[in-house]
C-alpha cells in the first residue's frame, strides 16, 4: 500500500441484490482528520463505512461499482491484499465485541496474525495500544483475565486498543458509543480527539452533538446519497441543502 | 362477582393442570422404579472381584466388558470426532445455509440420526465383519458405532458453531485475519464447550448401544481383549450375555451401566452450563 492514506471515493454505487444502497457517492477524506457520517437509520452510513475495509465482501450478492482509493491504490482492484487492507484500515463496531479470551490475547490477536510472536515485542505492543486507548491503568493488573469481565465502556476501549495494535493508518468507527453510558461516551470522545493526530478517522454517529464535538468534516447521508459534505461547522451552522437543515433540526430521522 | 364464564375458565385450568401433573408423576415414577429396581437388584453383587477381577466360570467379572467398552469409545471417537467436527465446520462456515445442497445434506444427517441402530448393526456386519474381513472385532464394532454417532456430532457441533455471534467473526476479519485463523482462533474456542458436550453425549450413545454390537463384536464375555482386532463384549452387551446363566451379574452390570450413563449425562449438563454462562453473550 502507498504511504499516503487519504480516501478518495468517485462515482460509487453499491447494491445488495436489487437494492440500491449507495447512489453515486463521492467524497474525499483527508489524512489526520475526523470525518463524521450522519443521517437517519438505514441511509447507508454503515454500508459506506464497511465498504472502506471491504467488510461487505462477507455479504452475499453485494455489488460495488466506481472507484474507491486509499492513497493511490484502488482497494477493489483484483490484486488487493484484503488482509493487509484491513490491517491498515482498522474498525471499531457499534457493540463492543471483545473475543472471549484474555485482555492480552485480544490485543495481541492482530500482531500474531501478522507474524509477531516474540514475547517482548508483543508485551510492548499490548502496553502501547492499551495506553493509547486510555485503558492501561485499568487493565494492567488484569491482562491475563478474560476480557468479558470488563465493563461495556472498557470493552469498547479494548476494541479500540485491539484495532490500534494492528498498527492501522485509518480507523473506521461504526457508532462506537451508541451502546455506552454518557461517561464512557465522554471518555471515548476525548480519546478520538487524541487519536486524530496519528490516525485518519471516519466515524458513523447518530448523535449530532457528538459530530460537532469531535469531527472536522461531516457528510450527511440520506437514502443512500451524500446530500451534503463539508466542514462540520458550516454543515451545522449554515447547511446548503434544505434536507440537511431539516435533519439536523430534528424534523425527520 | 364471579361469572359462570370465569368459573368455567378456572375449572378448565385446574383440570388441565391436574392431567399434566398426573402425566409427569407417572413418568417420574416409571423412571424411579426402573432405577431403584436395577440398583436394588444389582448393587449388592458389585464388588472388586466383579469389577476388576479375572473372569472365571464361578465368579464372572466385567473386566472384559469394561475394557471392551473403553476400546469402543476410543475407536468410535477417534474416527467420528474429527470427521464430524470437520463436517460441521464445513456446513456452518463454508456453505450458504439456504443452498439446496446444504439443505439436502442436513436432511441426510437428520435421517441418519433416526435410523434404528440394528440397521447400522447389519450394515457393520455385512461391510466390516464380512466384506472387509475384520471378523467379529472391536474395530468393526467401533467403526459401525462411529458411523452411528457421526450425525449426533455433526448436528450439535454445527449448532454450537452457529451460536457463536457474527460480531466476533466480523471482529476477527476486521483485524485482517484469514478465514482459517478466524475459525481456529475465534470460532472453535468459543464453541469448544458445546462441541465437548456433544462428544460426551456421543460417548453416552456408544456406552449404551447393544444392537450394533451383537452383530459386530461377537459376544466373548470371558476374555479381556488383547487388541482392536479381538472379539469381545461391552457393558451393555454383557447384560444380555449374563442374563441367561448369571442373572445376578446381569443386574449388577446393569447397575454399573446405569451409573455410568447417568454420570456421563451429568458431565455433559455441567459442561453445557459452563457453555451457557455467557462467555458468548453478544456485545
Short mmCIF file of N, CA and C in Angstrom, two decimals, chain B residues 151-259:
data_model
loop_
_atom_site.label_atom_id
_atom_site.label_comp_id
_atom_site.label_asym_id
_atom_site.label_seq_id
_atom_site.Cartn_x
_atom_site.Cartn_y
_atom_site.Cartn_z
N UNK B 151 -23.80 -38.43 12.91
CA UNK B 151 -24.82 -37.37 12.79
C UNK B 151 -25.06 -36.61 14.09
N UNK B 152 -24.96 -37.31 15.23
CA UNK B 152 -25.14 -36.63 16.51
C UNK B 152 -24.08 -35.53 16.66
N UNK B 153 -22.83 -35.90 16.35
CA UNK B 153 -21.73 -34.94 16.50
C UNK B 153 -21.86 -33.80 15.50
N UNK B 154 -22.18 -34.13 14.26
CA UNK B 154 -22.29 -33.09 13.24
C UNK B 154 -23.36 -32.08 13.62
N UNK B 155 -24.52 -32.60 14.01
CA UNK B 155 -25.64 -31.70 14.28
C UNK B 155 -25.35 -30.77 15.45
N UNK B 156 -24.89 -31.34 16.57
CA UNK B 156 -24.74 -30.45 17.73
C UNK B 156 -23.50 -29.56 17.59
N UNK B 157 -22.47 -30.04 16.93
CA UNK B 157 -21.31 -29.17 16.70
C UNK B 157 -21.70 -28.00 15.81
N UNK B 158 -22.48 -28.30 14.77
CA UNK B 158 -22.91 -27.23 13.88
C UNK B 158 -23.71 -26.19 14.65
N UNK B 159 -24.58 -26.68 15.53
CA UNK B 159 -25.37 -25.74 16.33
C UNK B 159 -24.47 -24.85 17.20
N UNK B 160 -23.46 -25.47 17.83
CA UNK B 160 -22.56 -24.66 18.66
C UNK B 160 -21.82 -23.63 17.83
N UNK B 161 -21.42 -24.01 16.61
CA UNK B 161 -20.69 -23.07 15.76
C UNK B 161 -21.59 -21.91 15.35
N UNK B 162 -22.84 -22.24 15.00
CA UNK B 162 -23.76 -21.19 14.56
C UNK B 162 -24.13 -20.27 15.72
N UNK B 163 -23.97 -20.78 16.96
CA UNK B 163 -24.31 -19.94 18.12
C UNK B 163 -23.24 -18.90 18.41
N UNK B 164 -22.06 -19.05 17.81
CA UNK B 164 -21.00 -18.04 18.01
C UNK B 164 -21.43 -16.77 17.29
N UNK B 165 -21.51 -15.64 18.02
CA UNK B 165 -22.06 -14.43 17.40
C UNK B 165 -21.27 -13.99 16.18
N UNK B 166 -22.02 -13.50 15.21
CA UNK B 166 -21.44 -12.99 13.99
C UNK B 166 -20.45 -11.86 14.29
N UNK B 167 -20.75 -11.09 15.36
CA UNK B 167 -19.91 -9.93 15.65
C UNK B 167 -18.47 -10.35 15.95
N UNK B 168 -18.28 -11.55 16.51
CA UNK B 168 -16.92 -12.00 16.80
C UNK B 168 -16.18 -12.36 15.51
N UNK B 169 -16.92 -12.99 14.59
CA UNK B 169 -16.28 -13.30 13.30
C UNK B 169 -15.89 -12.01 12.59
N UNK B 170 -16.82 -11.03 12.59
CA UNK B 170 -16.52 -9.76 11.93
C UNK B 170 -15.33 -9.08 12.59
N UNK B 171 -15.29 -9.13 13.94
CA UNK B 171 -14.18 -8.52 14.65
C UNK B 171 -12.85 -9.11 14.20
N UNK B 172 -12.85 -10.43 14.01
CA UNK B 172 -11.63 -11.09 13.59
C UNK B 172 -11.25 -10.71 12.15
N UNK B 173 -12.25 -10.76 11.26
CA UNK B 173 -11.96 -10.39 9.86
C UNK B 173 -11.46 -8.95 9.77
N UNK B 174 -12.07 -8.06 10.57
CA UNK B 174 -11.71 -6.64 10.50
C UNK B 174 -10.28 -6.40 10.97
N UNK B 175 -9.69 -7.38 11.66
CA UNK B 175 -8.30 -7.24 12.08
C UNK B 175 -7.34 -7.86 11.05
N UNK B 176 -7.88 -8.21 9.90
CA UNK B 176 -7.04 -8.75 8.85
C UNK B 176 -6.85 -10.25 8.91
N UNK B 177 -7.65 -10.95 9.74
CA UNK B 177 -7.49 -12.40 9.84
C UNK B 177 -8.06 -13.10 8.63
N UNK B 178 -7.44 -14.21 8.29
CA UNK B 178 -7.99 -15.05 7.23
C UNK B 178 -9.16 -15.84 7.81
N UNK B 179 -9.87 -16.51 6.93
CA UNK B 179 -10.99 -17.33 7.36
C UNK B 179 -10.50 -18.45 8.29
N UNK B 180 -9.38 -19.07 7.91
CA UNK B 180 -8.87 -20.19 8.70
C UNK B 180 -8.50 -19.73 10.11
N UNK B 181 -7.82 -18.57 10.18
CA UNK B 181 -7.44 -18.05 11.51
C UNK B 181 -8.69 -17.72 12.31
N UNK B 182 -9.68 -17.15 11.66
CA UNK B 182 -10.92 -16.81 12.36
C UNK B 182 -11.57 -18.07 12.92
N UNK B 183 -11.62 -19.13 12.11
CA UNK B 183 -12.27 -20.36 12.57
C UNK B 183 -11.49 -20.97 13.74
N UNK B 184 -10.16 -21.07 13.58
CA UNK B 184 -9.40 -21.78 14.60
C UNK B 184 -9.13 -20.95 15.86
N UNK B 185 -8.98 -19.63 15.70
CA UNK B 185 -8.62 -18.83 16.87
C UNK B 185 -9.81 -18.20 17.57
N UNK B 186 -10.92 -18.04 16.86
CA UNK B 186 -12.07 -17.38 17.49
C UNK B 186 -13.27 -18.32 17.58
N UNK B 187 -13.70 -18.86 16.44
CA UNK B 187 -14.97 -19.59 16.43
C UNK B 187 -14.87 -20.91 17.20
N UNK B 188 -13.85 -21.71 16.91
CA UNK B 188 -13.76 -23.02 17.59
C UNK B 188 -13.57 -22.89 19.10
N UNK B 189 -12.66 -22.01 19.58
CA UNK B 189 -12.55 -21.87 21.04
C UNK B 189 -13.87 -21.45 21.68
N UNK B 190 -14.63 -20.58 21.00
CA UNK B 190 -15.91 -20.15 21.56
C UNK B 190 -16.90 -21.30 21.62
N UNK B 191 -16.81 -22.19 20.64
CA UNK B 191 -17.78 -23.28 20.56
C UNK B 191 -17.29 -24.53 21.29
N UNK B 192 -16.07 -24.46 21.88
CA UNK B 192 -15.43 -25.67 22.40
C UNK B 192 -16.30 -26.41 23.42
N UNK B 193 -16.89 -25.65 24.34
CA UNK B 193 -17.70 -26.32 25.35
C UNK B 193 -18.85 -27.09 24.73
N UNK B 194 -19.51 -26.48 23.78
CA UNK B 194 -20.64 -27.14 23.13
C UNK B 194 -20.19 -28.38 22.37
N UNK B 195 -19.02 -28.28 21.74
CA UNK B 195 -18.52 -29.43 20.99
C UNK B 195 -18.17 -30.57 21.93
N UNK B 196 -17.49 -30.23 23.04
CA UNK B 196 -17.13 -31.28 24.00
C UNK B 196 -18.39 -31.93 24.57
N UNK B 197 -19.41 -31.11 24.86
CA UNK B 197 -20.67 -31.66 25.34
C UNK B 197 -21.24 -32.66 24.34
N UNK B 198 -21.19 -32.32 23.07
CA UNK B 198 -21.75 -33.22 22.07
C UNK B 198 -20.95 -34.51 21.99
N UNK B 199 -19.62 -34.41 22.18
CA UNK B 199 -18.80 -35.63 22.16
C UNK B 199 -19.15 -36.52 23.36
N UNK B 200 -19.38 -35.88 24.51
CA UNK B 200 -19.71 -36.68 25.69
C UNK B 200 -21.05 -37.39 25.51
N UNK B 201 -22.01 -36.68 24.93
CA UNK B 201 -23.30 -37.32 24.67
C UNK B 201 -23.13 -38.47 23.68
N UNK B 202 -22.23 -38.29 22.72
CA UNK B 202 -21.96 -39.37 21.76
C UNK B 202 -21.37 -40.57 22.49
N UNK B 203 -20.49 -40.31 23.47
CA UNK B 203 -19.93 -41.41 24.26
C UNK B 203 -21.07 -42.14 24.99
N UNK B 204 -22.05 -41.36 25.46
CA UNK B 204 -23.21 -41.98 26.10
C UNK B 204 -23.92 -42.95 25.17
N UNK B 205 -24.05 -42.54 23.91
CA UNK B 205 -24.68 -43.43 22.93
C UNK B 205 -23.86 -44.70 22.75
N UNK B 206 -22.53 -44.54 22.68
CA UNK B 206 -21.66 -45.70 22.48
C UNK B 206 -21.79 -46.66 23.65
N UNK B 207 -21.76 -46.09 24.86
CA UNK B 207 -21.80 -46.93 26.06
C UNK B 207 -23.10 -47.71 26.14
N UNK B 208 -24.20 -47.09 25.74
CA UNK B 208 -25.49 -47.77 25.94
C UNK B 208 -25.94 -48.58 24.73
N UNK B 209 -25.15 -48.58 23.66
CA UNK B 209 -25.57 -49.29 22.46
C UNK B 209 -25.36 -50.80 22.61
N UNK B 210 -26.36 -51.58 22.15
CA UNK B 210 -26.16 -53.02 22.18
C UNK B 210 -26.46 -53.69 20.85
N UNK B 211 -27.49 -53.23 20.16
CA UNK B 211 -27.91 -53.92 18.93
C UNK B 211 -26.79 -53.99 17.91
N UNK B 212 -26.09 -52.86 17.73
CA UNK B 212 -25.00 -52.83 16.77
C UNK B 212 -23.95 -53.88 17.12
N UNK B 213 -23.69 -53.99 18.43
CA UNK B 213 -22.55 -54.81 18.87
C UNK B 213 -22.85 -56.31 18.77
N UNK B 214 -24.11 -56.68 18.96
CA UNK B 214 -24.47 -58.09 18.83
C UNK B 214 -23.99 -58.61 17.48
N UNK B 215 -24.13 -57.75 16.46
CA UNK B 215 -23.81 -58.18 15.10
C UNK B 215 -22.36 -57.93 14.71
N UNK B 216 -21.60 -57.20 15.54
CA UNK B 216 -20.27 -56.83 15.04
C UNK B 216 -19.09 -57.24 15.92
N UNK B 217 -19.27 -57.32 17.25
CA UNK B 217 -18.07 -57.64 18.04
C UNK B 217 -18.11 -59.05 18.64
N UNK B 218 -19.12 -59.82 18.25
CA UNK B 218 -19.21 -61.15 18.83
C UNK B 218 -19.67 -60.98 20.26
N UNK B 219 -19.71 -62.05 21.03
CA UNK B 219 -20.11 -61.84 22.41
C UNK B 219 -19.21 -62.66 23.32
N UNK B 220 -17.94 -62.34 23.26
CA UNK B 220 -16.96 -63.06 24.06
C UNK B 220 -16.90 -62.40 25.42
N UNK B 221 -17.57 -62.99 26.42
CA UNK B 221 -17.68 -62.30 27.70
C UNK B 221 -16.52 -62.60 28.63
N UNK B 222 -15.73 -63.63 28.32
CA UNK B 222 -14.82 -64.12 29.35
C UNK B 222 -13.36 -63.78 29.11
N UNK B 223 -13.04 -63.13 28.01
CA UNK B 223 -11.62 -62.85 27.75
C UNK B 223 -11.40 -61.35 27.62
N UNK B 224 -10.40 -60.86 28.36
CA UNK B 224 -10.05 -59.45 28.22
C UNK B 224 -9.42 -59.26 26.84
N UNK B 225 -9.96 -58.30 26.07
CA UNK B 225 -9.47 -58.15 24.69
C UNK B 225 -7.98 -57.80 24.65
N UNK B 226 -7.27 -58.38 23.68
CA UNK B 226 -5.84 -58.12 23.55
C UNK B 226 -5.60 -56.85 22.77
N UNK B 227 -6.35 -56.69 21.66
CA UNK B 227 -6.16 -55.50 20.83
C UNK B 227 -7.44 -55.21 20.06
N UNK B 228 -7.36 -54.25 19.15
CA UNK B 228 -8.57 -53.78 18.47
C UNK B 228 -9.18 -54.84 17.55
N UNK B 229 -8.41 -55.85 17.21
CA UNK B 229 -8.96 -56.85 16.30
C UNK B 229 -9.57 -58.03 17.05
N UNK B 230 -9.48 -57.99 18.40
CA UNK B 230 -10.09 -59.07 19.17
C UNK B 230 -11.60 -58.98 19.08
N UNK B 231 -12.25 -60.14 19.28
CA UNK B 231 -13.69 -60.12 19.53
C UNK B 231 -13.86 -59.88 21.03
N UNK B 232 -15.07 -59.52 21.44
CA UNK B 232 -15.24 -59.25 22.87
C UNK B 232 -16.66 -58.84 23.18
N UNK B 233 -16.79 -58.06 24.25
CA UNK B 233 -18.12 -57.64 24.66
C UNK B 233 -18.04 -56.23 25.24
N UNK B 234 -19.19 -55.63 25.45
CA UNK B 234 -19.24 -54.33 26.10
C UNK B 234 -20.17 -54.46 27.30
N UNK B 235 -20.27 -53.42 28.10
CA UNK B 235 -21.13 -53.48 29.28
C UNK B 235 -22.57 -53.79 28.90
N UNK B 236 -23.08 -53.04 27.92
CA UNK B 236 -24.49 -53.21 27.55
C UNK B 236 -24.72 -54.63 27.04
N UNK B 237 -23.74 -55.11 26.27
CA UNK B 237 -23.88 -56.45 25.71
C UNK B 237 -23.75 -57.52 26.80
N UNK B 238 -22.93 -57.23 27.80
CA UNK B 238 -22.72 -58.19 28.88
C UNK B 238 -24.00 -58.41 29.68
N UNK B 239 -24.83 -57.36 29.79
CA UNK B 239 -26.11 -57.54 30.48
C UNK B 239 -26.89 -58.66 29.81
N UNK B 240 -26.94 -58.56 28.48
CA UNK B 240 -27.63 -59.58 27.70
C UNK B 240 -26.92 -60.93 27.83
N UNK B 241 -25.60 -60.88 27.73
CA UNK B 241 -24.81 -62.11 27.78
C UNK B 241 -24.97 -62.86 29.10
N UNK B 242 -25.02 -62.09 30.19
CA UNK B 242 -25.13 -62.72 31.51
C UNK B 242 -26.54 -63.20 31.82
N UNK B 243 -27.54 -62.64 31.12
CA UNK B 243 -28.92 -62.74 31.61
C UNK B 243 -29.41 -64.18 31.75
N UNK B 244 -28.93 -65.09 30.89
CA UNK B 244 -29.41 -66.47 30.99
C UNK B 244 -28.82 -67.22 32.18
N UNK B 245 -27.48 -67.21 32.27
CA UNK B 245 -26.83 -68.06 33.26
C UNK B 245 -26.48 -67.34 34.56
N UNK B 246 -26.27 -66.03 34.47
CA UNK B 246 -25.86 -65.29 35.67
C UNK B 246 -26.76 -64.09 35.90
N UNK B 247 -28.02 -64.30 36.28
CA UNK B 247 -28.95 -63.17 36.43
C UNK B 247 -28.46 -62.12 37.43
N UNK B 248 -27.78 -62.56 38.50
CA UNK B 248 -27.29 -61.58 39.48
C UNK B 248 -26.24 -60.67 38.87
N UNK B 249 -25.33 -61.27 38.12
CA UNK B 249 -24.28 -60.48 37.48
C UNK B 249 -24.87 -59.57 36.40
N UNK B 250 -25.92 -60.06 35.74
CA UNK B 250 -26.57 -59.21 34.74
C UNK B 250 -27.13 -57.97 35.41
N UNK B 251 -27.78 -58.15 36.56
CA UNK B 251 -28.35 -57.00 37.28
C UNK B 251 -27.24 -56.06 37.73
N UNK B 252 -26.13 -56.63 38.22
CA UNK B 252 -25.02 -55.81 38.68
C UNK B 252 -24.43 -55.01 37.51
N UNK B 253 -24.28 -55.67 36.36
CA UNK B 253 -23.76 -54.97 35.18
C UNK B 253 -24.69 -53.84 34.78
N UNK B 254 -26.00 -54.14 34.86
CA UNK B 254 -26.99 -53.11 34.55
C UNK B 254 -26.83 -51.90 35.46
N UNK B 255 -26.58 -52.18 36.75
CA UNK B 255 -26.41 -51.08 37.70
C UNK B 255 -25.18 -50.25 37.35
N UNK B 256 -24.07 -50.94 37.03
CA UNK B 256 -22.85 -50.22 36.64
C UNK B 256 -23.11 -49.35 35.42
N UNK B 257 -23.79 -49.94 34.44
CA UNK B 257 -24.08 -49.22 33.20
C UNK B 257 -24.95 -47.99 33.47
N UNK B 258 -25.95 -48.19 34.33
CA UNK B 258 -26.85 -47.10 34.67
C UNK B 258 -26.09 -45.93 35.30
N UNK B 259 -25.24 -46.27 36.27
CA UNK B 259 -24.47 -45.24 36.94
C UNK B 259 -23.56 -44.51 35.94
#
